[in-house]
Short mmCIF file of C-alpha atoms in Angstrom, two decimals:
data_model
loop_
_atom_site.label_atom_id
_atom_site.label_comp_id
_atom_site.label_asym_id
_atom_site.label_seq_id
_atom_site.Cartn_x
_atom_site.Cartn_y
_atom_site.Cartn_z
CA MET A 1 77.72 73.15 104.40
CA ALA A 2 78.08 73.49 108.19
CA PRO A 3 80.77 70.77 108.49
CA ASN A 4 82.78 72.50 105.76
CA LEU A 5 82.46 75.88 107.50
CA SER A 6 83.49 74.28 110.80
CA ARG A 7 86.51 72.69 109.18
CA PHE A 8 87.43 76.00 107.55
CA MET A 9 87.25 77.85 110.87
CA GLN A 10 89.26 75.16 112.57
CA LEU A 11 92.00 75.56 110.01
CA TYR A 12 91.94 79.32 109.46
CA GLY A 13 89.84 80.83 112.26
CA TYR A 14 92.84 82.23 114.16
CA ASP A 15 94.31 83.56 110.89
CA LEU A 16 91.03 85.44 110.26
CA LEU A 17 91.05 86.85 113.79
CA LEU A 18 94.66 88.11 113.67
CA GLY A 19 94.42 89.08 110.00
CA SER A 20 91.29 91.14 110.45
CA ILE A 21 92.92 93.09 113.30
CA ALA A 22 96.05 93.70 111.25
CA VAL A 23 93.96 94.88 108.30
CA PHE A 24 91.99 97.19 110.55
CA TYR A 25 95.24 98.80 111.72
CA VAL A 26 96.39 99.29 108.12
CA LEU A 27 93.09 100.90 107.05
CA MET A 28 92.84 103.17 110.09
CA ALA A 29 96.51 104.24 110.22
CA PRO A 30 97.92 103.94 106.69
CA TYR A 31 100.68 106.53 106.94
CA THR A 32 104.30 105.85 107.90
CA LYS A 33 106.97 107.61 110.01
CA VAL A 34 110.62 108.33 109.53
CA GLU A 35 111.80 104.93 110.77
CA GLU A 36 109.91 103.31 107.87
CA SER A 37 110.95 105.88 105.29
CA PHE A 38 113.67 103.94 103.50
CA ASN A 39 111.63 100.79 102.78
CA VAL A 40 108.44 102.64 101.99
CA GLN A 41 110.18 105.05 99.57
CA ALA A 42 112.06 102.09 98.06
CA MET A 43 108.77 100.26 97.46
CA HIS A 44 107.32 103.33 95.82
CA ASP A 45 110.30 103.74 93.56
CA ILE A 46 110.40 100.07 92.55
CA LEU A 47 106.71 100.23 91.64
CA TYR A 48 106.69 103.64 89.93
CA GLN A 49 110.22 104.51 88.87
CA LYS A 50 111.09 100.89 87.97
CA HIS A 51 114.54 100.65 86.25
CA HIS A 52 115.17 104.42 86.42
CA ILE A 53 117.41 104.14 89.48
CA GLU A 54 118.67 107.68 89.10
CA LYS A 55 115.21 108.92 90.16
CA TYR A 56 115.04 106.82 93.32
CA ASP A 57 114.52 108.72 96.58
CA HIS A 58 117.47 107.09 98.46
CA LEU A 59 119.98 108.74 96.12
CA GLU A 60 118.71 112.18 97.13
CA PHE A 61 117.94 111.37 100.79
CA PRO A 62 120.28 108.42 101.68
CA GLY A 63 119.62 108.51 105.40
CA VAL A 64 122.12 107.99 108.18
CA VAL A 65 123.03 104.43 107.18
CA PRO A 66 122.19 102.40 104.06
CA ARG A 67 119.58 99.62 104.10
CA THR A 68 118.97 96.63 101.88
CA PHE A 69 116.51 96.68 98.99
CA ILE A 70 115.76 92.92 99.23
CA GLY A 71 112.72 93.24 101.46
CA ALA A 72 111.34 96.11 99.41
CA PHE A 73 111.77 94.06 96.24
CA LEU A 74 109.91 91.07 97.67
CA VAL A 75 106.92 93.13 98.87
CA SER A 76 106.79 95.25 95.69
CA VAL A 77 106.80 92.22 93.38
CA LEU A 78 103.95 90.63 95.24
CA ALA A 79 101.99 93.91 95.34
CA SER A 80 102.67 94.86 91.73
CA PRO A 81 99.57 93.17 90.15
CA VAL A 82 97.26 95.05 92.55
CA VAL A 83 99.17 98.31 92.01
CA LEU A 84 98.95 97.85 88.24
CA ALA A 85 95.19 97.41 88.43
CA MET A 86 94.96 100.60 90.58
CA ASN A 87 97.00 102.51 88.06
CA LEU A 88 94.71 101.37 85.24
CA MET A 89 91.77 102.67 87.22
CA HIS A 90 93.65 105.98 87.85
CA LEU A 91 93.37 105.71 91.60
CA PRO A 92 95.55 107.96 93.77
CA LYS A 93 98.95 106.54 94.69
CA VAL A 94 98.06 106.42 98.34
CA TYR A 95 95.99 103.28 97.60
CA SER A 96 99.23 101.60 96.59
CA LEU A 97 100.51 102.31 100.09
CA TYR A 98 97.59 100.28 101.46
CA ALA A 99 98.50 97.50 98.99
CA VAL A 100 102.20 97.20 99.97
CA ARG A 101 101.38 97.39 103.69
CA LEU A 102 98.73 94.67 103.35
CA VAL A 103 101.12 92.43 101.42
CA LEU A 104 103.78 92.90 104.11
CA SER A 105 101.24 92.16 106.80
CA PHE A 106 100.18 89.00 104.95
CA LEU A 107 103.78 87.79 104.79
CA MET A 108 104.39 88.39 108.47
CA LEU A 109 101.09 86.67 109.48
CA CYS A 110 102.06 83.69 107.35
CA THR A 111 105.30 83.32 109.26
CA LEU A 112 103.36 83.70 112.51
CA ARG A 113 100.95 81.02 111.35
CA PHE A 114 103.84 78.65 110.73
CA PHE A 115 105.10 79.18 114.28
CA ARG A 116 101.60 78.84 115.69
CA ILE A 117 101.07 75.50 113.95
CA GLN A 118 104.30 74.19 115.53
CA ILE A 119 103.01 75.38 118.93
CA ARG A 120 99.87 73.35 118.37
CA LYS A 121 101.82 70.21 117.51
CA LYS A 122 104.15 70.66 120.46
CA PHE A 123 101.78 71.88 123.22
CA GLY A 124 98.22 71.23 121.93
CA TYR A 125 95.25 73.04 120.51
CA GLN A 126 94.44 74.92 123.77
CA VAL A 127 97.86 76.50 123.95
CA GLU A 128 97.51 77.54 120.34
CA ALA A 129 94.15 79.14 121.19
CA PHE A 130 95.60 81.11 124.08
CA PHE A 131 98.57 82.12 121.96
CA SER A 132 96.18 83.62 119.41
CA ILE A 133 94.03 85.36 122.04
CA LEU A 134 97.06 86.88 123.72
CA THR A 135 98.42 88.12 120.43
CA ALA A 136 95.03 89.56 119.45
CA VAL A 137 94.64 91.62 122.66
CA GLN A 138 98.13 93.06 122.36
CA PHE A 139 98.76 96.11 120.20
CA HIS A 140 102.28 96.28 118.97
CA MET A 141 102.81 93.01 117.18
CA LEU A 142 99.81 93.24 114.84
CA PHE A 143 100.19 96.99 114.40
CA TYR A 144 103.85 96.73 113.48
CA CYS A 145 103.58 93.67 111.26
CA SER A 146 102.50 95.82 108.33
CA ARG A 147 105.07 98.54 108.85
CA PRO A 148 108.03 98.40 106.46
CA LEU A 149 110.81 98.38 109.07
CA PRO A 150 114.01 96.30 108.83
CA ASN A 151 113.00 95.03 112.25
CA ILE A 152 109.74 93.66 110.87
CA LEU A 153 111.42 91.93 107.97
CA ALA A 154 113.76 90.31 110.52
CA PHE A 155 110.72 89.55 112.67
CA GLY A 156 109.25 87.40 109.88
CA LEU A 157 112.46 85.32 109.64
CA ALA A 158 112.55 85.06 113.41
CA ASN A 159 109.05 83.61 113.34
CA LEU A 160 110.18 81.00 110.83
CA ALA A 161 113.21 80.28 112.99
CA TYR A 162 111.01 79.80 116.05
CA GLY A 163 108.76 77.43 114.09
CA PHE A 164 111.70 75.31 112.99
CA TRP A 165 113.11 75.44 116.52
CA VAL A 166 109.92 74.08 118.09
CA LYS A 167 109.63 71.57 115.28
CA GLY A 168 113.14 70.29 115.91
CA SER A 169 114.67 71.50 112.63
CA PHE A 170 117.52 73.28 114.35
CA TYR A 171 119.76 73.88 111.39
CA ALA A 172 116.88 75.45 109.47
CA ALA A 173 116.28 77.75 112.41
CA LEU A 174 119.91 78.85 112.34
CA ARG A 175 119.73 79.52 108.61
CA CYS A 176 116.65 81.79 109.06
CA LEU A 177 118.35 83.79 111.77
CA ILE A 178 121.57 84.12 109.72
CA PHE A 179 119.47 85.44 106.84
CA ALA A 180 117.86 88.00 109.17
CA THR A 181 121.23 88.99 110.63
CA ILE A 182 123.23 89.38 107.43
CA ILE A 183 120.51 91.09 105.34
CA PHE A 184 118.01 92.91 107.55
CA ARG A 185 119.18 93.46 111.13
CA CYS A 186 122.73 92.82 112.23
CA ASP A 187 121.62 92.99 115.87
CA MET A 188 119.88 89.64 115.41
CA LEU A 189 123.34 88.30 116.17
CA LEU A 190 122.37 88.82 119.76
CA LEU A 191 119.57 86.27 119.32
CA ILE A 192 121.39 83.65 117.21
CA SER A 193 124.37 83.60 119.59
CA PRO A 194 122.53 82.39 122.81
CA LEU A 195 120.30 80.12 120.71
CA GLY A 196 123.27 78.48 119.03
CA LEU A 197 125.06 78.12 122.34
CA GLU A 198 122.01 76.44 123.91
CA LEU A 199 121.60 74.05 121.01
CA LEU A 200 125.29 73.07 121.31
CA LEU A 201 125.20 72.65 125.08
CA SER A 202 122.02 70.57 124.86
CA LYS A 203 123.64 68.50 122.06
CA SER A 204 120.76 69.29 119.74
CA ILE A 205 123.27 70.07 116.97
CA SER A 206 126.84 69.07 116.25
CA LEU A 207 129.52 71.70 116.24
CA TRP A 208 131.04 70.93 112.85
CA LYS A 209 127.74 70.59 111.03
CA ALA A 210 126.59 73.88 112.60
CA ILE A 211 129.79 75.58 111.45
CA ARG A 212 129.37 74.27 107.90
CA THR A 213 125.68 75.28 107.84
CA CYS A 214 126.34 78.76 109.19
CA ILE A 215 129.28 79.45 106.85
CA ALA A 216 127.37 78.36 103.77
CA ALA A 217 124.29 80.43 104.77
CA THR A 218 126.47 83.45 105.62
CA LEU A 219 128.36 83.37 102.29
CA PHE A 220 125.09 83.05 100.37
CA CYS A 221 123.43 85.94 102.21
CA ILE A 222 126.49 88.23 101.88
CA GLY A 223 126.65 87.48 98.18
CA LEU A 224 122.95 88.19 97.71
CA THR A 225 122.91 91.49 99.58
CA VAL A 226 126.15 92.77 98.05
CA LEU A 227 124.97 91.84 94.54
CA VAL A 228 121.53 93.56 94.93
CA ASP A 229 122.44 96.55 97.05
CA SER A 230 125.65 97.50 95.28
CA VAL A 231 123.61 97.91 92.11
CA MET A 232 120.89 99.94 93.88
CA TRP A 233 123.25 102.16 95.87
CA ARG A 234 125.79 102.50 92.99
CA ARG A 235 128.80 101.47 95.07
CA TRP A 236 130.12 98.28 96.57
CA LEU A 237 128.05 97.75 99.68
CA TRP A 238 127.07 95.38 102.40
CA PRO A 239 124.42 97.50 104.19
CA GLU A 240 124.24 95.70 107.53
CA LEU A 241 127.99 95.77 107.89
CA GLU A 242 127.87 99.55 107.75
CA VAL A 243 124.94 99.58 110.19
CA PHE A 244 126.93 97.32 112.54
CA TRP A 245 129.91 99.65 112.34
CA PHE A 246 127.75 102.75 112.97
CA ASN A 247 125.71 101.37 115.87
CA SER A 248 128.11 98.99 117.61
CA VAL A 249 131.66 100.04 116.82
CA LEU A 250 131.14 103.82 116.69
CA ASN A 251 128.20 103.53 119.16
CA ARG A 252 126.51 106.50 117.44
CA SER A 253 123.00 105.16 117.89
CA SER A 254 122.95 106.90 121.28
CA GLU A 255 122.71 110.21 119.37
CA TRP A 256 118.98 109.37 119.02
CA GLY A 257 118.41 109.20 122.74
CA ILE A 258 119.26 106.80 125.57
CA HIS A 259 117.24 104.86 128.11
CA PRO A 260 118.25 103.16 131.40
CA ILE A 261 119.46 99.56 131.23
CA HIS A 262 116.22 98.21 132.68
CA TRP A 263 113.93 100.02 130.19
CA TYR A 264 113.00 96.93 128.13
CA PHE A 265 111.87 95.08 131.25
CA THR A 266 110.15 97.98 133.00
CA SER A 267 108.57 99.74 130.01
CA ALA A 268 108.79 98.10 126.57
CA LEU A 269 107.85 94.50 127.49
CA PRO A 270 105.06 95.39 129.92
CA ARG A 271 103.51 97.71 127.27
CA SER A 272 103.83 95.25 124.44
CA LEU A 273 102.99 92.00 126.28
CA LEU A 274 100.38 93.32 128.79
CA VAL A 275 98.81 90.28 130.49
CA ALA A 276 101.32 87.97 128.83
CA TYR A 277 104.17 89.60 130.75
CA PRO A 278 103.56 87.95 134.13
CA LEU A 279 102.16 84.87 132.39
CA PHE A 280 105.30 84.09 130.40
CA LEU A 281 107.39 84.08 133.59
CA LEU A 282 104.82 81.71 135.14
CA GLY A 283 104.93 79.53 132.00
CA ALA A 284 108.68 79.10 132.23
CA PHE A 285 108.24 77.99 135.84
CA LEU A 286 105.31 75.61 135.22
CA ASP A 287 106.66 73.77 132.14
CA ARG A 288 110.30 72.85 131.82
CA ARG A 289 109.97 72.61 128.03
CA VAL A 290 109.17 76.26 127.93
CA LEU A 291 112.37 77.25 129.66
CA PHE A 292 114.36 75.78 126.77
CA TYR A 293 112.75 78.35 124.44
CA VAL A 294 112.57 81.34 126.78
CA LEU A 295 116.20 81.41 127.94
CA PRO A 296 117.87 82.34 124.60
CA VAL A 297 115.25 84.94 123.81
CA LEU A 298 115.46 86.40 127.32
CA SER A 299 119.23 86.54 126.87
CA PHE A 300 118.67 88.42 123.56
CA VAL A 301 116.70 91.14 125.43
CA ILE A 302 119.29 91.26 128.24
CA LEU A 303 122.18 91.61 125.77
CA TYR A 304 120.27 94.30 123.88
CA SER A 305 119.74 96.19 127.12
CA LYS A 306 123.50 96.97 127.15
CA LEU A 307 123.03 99.32 124.18
CA PRO A 308 122.12 102.84 125.35
CA HIS A 309 119.64 103.65 122.53
CA LYS A 310 116.48 101.58 123.00
CA GLU A 311 113.24 101.22 121.13
CA LEU A 312 110.48 98.67 121.42
CA ARG A 313 110.84 97.65 117.72
CA PHE A 314 114.38 96.49 118.39
CA ILE A 315 113.14 93.55 120.51
CA ILE A 316 109.82 92.91 118.77
CA SER A 317 111.22 89.56 117.55
CA SER A 318 111.14 88.33 121.18
CA LEU A 319 107.37 88.73 121.59
CA PRO A 320 106.16 85.50 119.89
CA ILE A 321 108.27 83.27 122.20
CA PHE A 322 107.11 85.16 125.26
CA ASN A 323 103.52 84.80 124.08
CA MET A 324 104.01 81.07 123.63
CA ALA A 325 105.33 80.75 127.18
CA ALA A 326 102.37 82.87 128.42
CA ALA A 327 99.94 80.68 126.47
CA VAL A 328 101.29 77.56 128.23
CA ALA A 329 100.69 79.19 131.63
CA ALA A 330 97.21 80.38 130.56
CA SER A 331 96.27 76.84 129.44
CA ARG A 332 97.48 75.37 132.73
CA ILE A 333 95.48 77.95 134.71
CA TYR A 334 92.40 77.30 132.65
CA ASN A 335 92.60 73.54 133.00
CA ASN A 336 92.85 73.85 136.76
CA ARG A 337 90.29 76.62 137.15
CA LYS A 338 88.08 74.62 139.50
CA LYS A 339 90.81 73.91 142.02
CA GLY A 340 91.65 76.09 145.05
CA LEU A 341 94.09 78.84 144.25
CA TRP A 342 93.87 78.21 140.51
CA ARG A 343 90.27 79.50 140.53
CA TYR A 344 91.42 82.91 141.63
CA LEU A 345 94.31 82.84 139.17
CA ASN A 346 91.80 82.14 136.39
CA ILE A 347 89.58 85.04 137.40
CA ALA A 348 92.60 87.33 137.57
CA MET A 349 93.81 86.14 134.16
CA LEU A 350 90.45 86.68 132.47
CA GLY A 351 90.16 90.14 134.05
CA SER A 352 93.70 90.96 132.89
CA ILE A 353 92.85 89.90 129.35
CA LEU A 354 89.96 92.41 129.36
CA ILE A 355 92.24 95.10 130.81
CA SER A 356 94.83 94.37 128.12
CA LEU A 357 92.12 94.82 125.45
CA GLY A 358 91.29 98.21 127.00
CA CYS A 359 94.96 99.20 127.02
CA THR A 360 95.36 98.16 123.41
CA THR A 361 92.35 100.33 122.45
CA MET A 362 93.92 103.33 124.18
CA ILE A 363 97.33 102.77 122.57
CA PHE A 364 95.67 102.49 119.15
CA MET A 365 93.79 105.76 119.66
CA ALA A 366 97.08 107.46 120.44
CA SER A 367 98.77 105.87 117.45
CA TYR A 368 95.91 106.90 115.15
CA ASP A 369 96.74 110.55 115.91
CA ASN A 370 100.49 110.06 115.53
CA TYR A 371 100.72 110.76 111.76
CA PRO A 372 99.53 114.39 111.46
CA SER A 373 101.49 115.17 108.28
CA GLY A 374 99.75 112.45 106.32
CA TYR A 375 96.36 113.83 107.33
CA ALA A 376 97.55 117.35 106.52
CA LEU A 377 98.46 116.43 102.95
CA LYS A 378 95.11 114.63 102.55
CA VAL A 379 93.29 117.88 103.62
CA LEU A 380 95.49 119.90 101.21
CA HIS A 381 94.77 117.61 98.25
CA ARG A 382 91.02 117.73 98.96
CA THR A 383 90.73 121.47 99.27
CA GLY A 384 93.74 123.03 97.62
CA GLN A 385 93.33 121.95 93.98
CA LEU A 386 93.40 125.05 91.77
CA THR A 387 90.90 125.64 88.95
CA ASN A 388 93.57 126.00 86.29
CA ASN A 389 94.99 122.48 86.00
CA SER A 390 97.84 123.73 83.75
CA THR A 391 99.31 125.66 86.69
CA GLU A 392 101.76 123.75 88.82
CA VAL A 393 100.92 123.56 92.49
CA TRP A 394 104.14 123.56 94.45
CA VAL A 395 104.09 122.18 98.03
CA HIS A 396 107.09 122.49 100.35
CA ILE A 397 107.25 119.83 103.07
CA ASP A 398 109.51 120.59 106.00
CA THR A 399 111.66 118.07 107.78
CA LEU A 400 109.31 117.37 110.67
CA SER A 401 106.37 116.87 108.34
CA ALA A 402 108.37 114.51 106.16
CA MET A 403 109.10 112.46 109.28
CA ASN A 404 105.54 112.17 110.53
CA GLY A 405 103.27 110.67 107.95
CA ILE A 406 104.28 111.80 104.46
CA SER A 407 105.88 109.51 101.88
CA ARG A 408 106.06 109.40 98.07
CA PHE A 409 102.89 107.32 98.06
CA CYS A 410 100.99 110.32 99.50
CA GLU A 411 101.86 112.55 96.55
CA ASN A 412 99.41 113.28 93.73
CA ASP A 413 100.23 113.49 90.02
CA TYR A 414 100.49 116.68 87.92
CA PRO A 415 99.81 119.51 88.51
CA TRP A 416 100.96 118.80 92.06
CA ARG A 417 104.72 119.18 92.70
CA TYR A 418 106.53 118.58 95.95
CA SER A 419 109.76 119.73 97.54
CA LYS A 420 111.48 118.37 100.63
CA GLU A 421 114.52 120.65 100.29
CA GLU A 422 116.14 121.15 103.65
CA GLY A 423 117.83 124.18 105.14
CA ILE A 424 115.49 126.90 103.75
CA LEU A 425 115.03 129.70 106.29
CA LEU A 426 111.40 130.58 107.14
CA ASP A 427 111.75 134.13 105.78
CA GLN A 428 113.10 132.77 102.49
CA LEU A 429 110.17 130.46 101.73
CA GLN A 430 108.06 133.16 100.06
CA LYS A 431 110.88 133.97 97.67
CA ARG A 432 110.88 130.34 96.46
CA ASN A 433 107.34 130.82 95.09
CA PHE A 434 105.77 127.81 96.85
CA THR A 435 101.97 127.60 96.56
CA TYR A 436 101.52 125.76 99.87
CA LEU A 437 103.61 124.78 102.86
CA VAL A 438 103.18 121.82 105.17
CA ASN A 439 105.12 123.02 108.12
CA GLU A 440 105.55 122.69 111.88
CA HIS A 441 105.43 126.53 112.38
CA SER A 442 102.11 128.33 112.81
CA ASN A 443 103.27 131.69 111.50
CA ILE A 444 105.41 132.20 108.36
CA THR A 445 106.03 135.49 106.59
CA GLY A 446 104.21 135.78 103.24
CA PHE A 447 101.90 132.86 103.94
CA ARG A 448 98.48 132.54 105.59
CA CYS A 449 97.75 129.62 107.93
CA LEU A 450 94.87 127.70 106.36
CA SER A 451 94.55 124.66 108.63
CA SER A 452 96.09 123.04 111.68
CA ILE A 453 96.30 119.28 112.15
CA HIS A 454 96.25 118.00 115.69
CA GLY A 455 98.36 115.07 116.80
CA PHE A 456 98.79 113.01 119.95
CA SER A 457 100.52 114.89 122.75
CA THR A 458 100.28 113.03 126.02
CA ALA A 459 98.17 110.66 128.09
CA LYS A 460 96.70 111.85 131.39
CA LEU A 461 95.23 109.99 134.33
CA ARG A 462 91.82 111.11 135.49
CA ILE A 463 89.03 110.14 137.83
CA GLY A 464 86.24 108.52 135.84
CA PHE A 465 85.92 106.24 132.83
CA PRO A 466 88.07 105.76 130.94
CA PRO A 467 90.74 106.39 133.57
CA ILE A 468 93.17 107.66 130.90
CA SER A 469 92.50 110.59 128.60
CA LEU A 470 94.51 111.35 125.48
CA ALA A 471 95.51 114.98 124.92
CA LYS A 472 96.07 116.38 121.41
CA GLU A 473 97.66 119.62 120.21
CA PRO A 474 98.43 121.23 116.82
CA LYS A 475 101.42 119.49 115.28
CA VAL A 476 101.39 120.48 111.59
CA TYR A 477 100.08 123.54 109.74
CA ILE A 478 99.01 124.07 106.13
CA HIS A 479 100.00 127.55 104.78
CA GLY A 480 99.04 129.21 101.54
CA ASN A 481 100.91 131.87 99.64
CA VAL A 482 99.18 135.22 100.23
CA GLU A 483 99.71 136.15 96.59
CA ASN A 484 97.42 133.34 95.44
CA SER A 485 93.98 134.88 95.60
CA GLU A 486 92.09 131.80 94.41
CA MET A 487 93.48 129.71 97.17
CA LEU A 488 92.50 132.27 99.82
CA LEU A 489 88.84 132.18 98.70
CA ARG A 490 88.50 128.46 99.50
CA GLN A 491 86.71 127.22 102.58
CA TRP A 492 89.60 126.07 104.81
CA PRO A 493 89.19 124.68 108.35
CA GLY A 494 91.32 127.48 109.78
CA CYS A 495 94.12 127.39 112.37
#
């Protein structure tokens, strides 16, 4: 029995480590934000509205730019047996949100496993071990891998591309990145361009075969996305072409805020890589093989820095390669830990890994409190059910609340009814006969504040342990219509 267990842990131990952390994040922070809204609503509609496309959320709330349904279809199909079982047991729909997020996390971790196995074959078991450890003590990669963002769907294909790249299957790597670029994130063009150029300059691929491969993959992907998404959006459509036009040609992404050109290198990468940030630079210096993989990905981040609107999720596909380079450096330091200066480097590295773990814990605690609207709706469902089940309970969700934790998965069945109608003035809400409001304002005419939900506000330095404290403040309020006497008699937490 023991040899079998040992063999199992050797094959899947790192998967259990990374998978358990990813599952923990899903269970502790199940709700989603506005950036994830298209895919999460699409998954809900595929699972619950099925072929009734006219009832799909994206037709009522299309968003700024259209997105593809292909990723949502894949995740929904894989999650559908579990969701069907939940429906048969009459479980709340929110459990289906757990299901689709766990399926997405499983897919992303499978792609990461493929890349990790190629790292083992190329650099050895010890580098694979450090790669897994560094990934485990970081927050963003495992937290985001279950979040239904276009960036994460592209991240999975980037992991496959990295695996094929390390393996030496260069044309397969190009196909994966073309698929990611054409269907999920047009900005992956900034990754495939320097990678393709390096492969050509190093004579790893031939120009004409690369052209044929890329054209064939491009035509297939365009045909696939146009076929699927034109049906779902009810017009001829290539979603990522419209995204490219909006973000790059019109340069309207800056309307959502801008950051300085150095932000990825001075903020995003240090926060996401932690101890791996200095280690990946050292790895590129210590092992010439690593430089071959780091340069195109580093170029991707540099090119992306030219765009004024920046978010960490835009460059999340770069993290696995940087972790690989950091793992090579960590392995070299560990192997030479009994020699001179290497001894102190090893002590510093081990201490930095512990500090990284502490930072990850703090970031998770902040993220846990970053979905106040989801928790608000949970409180409302628990306390606000009326005795007369034949009376509809109408809940109005304002724009901020809809952006910070609430999705269709969070809604209950009859008699609960929900409205996300925009543009209603505060003094007009009572005239619309809503039973409850989930709103960012603490005082609304005709309604009584029943509960306030606190969310993460800011991090503050302090003397003591831990050296950073997280401050919270009321973010979302639950209000009840003053004309509903039964609701007012309930025991509410208060505001």
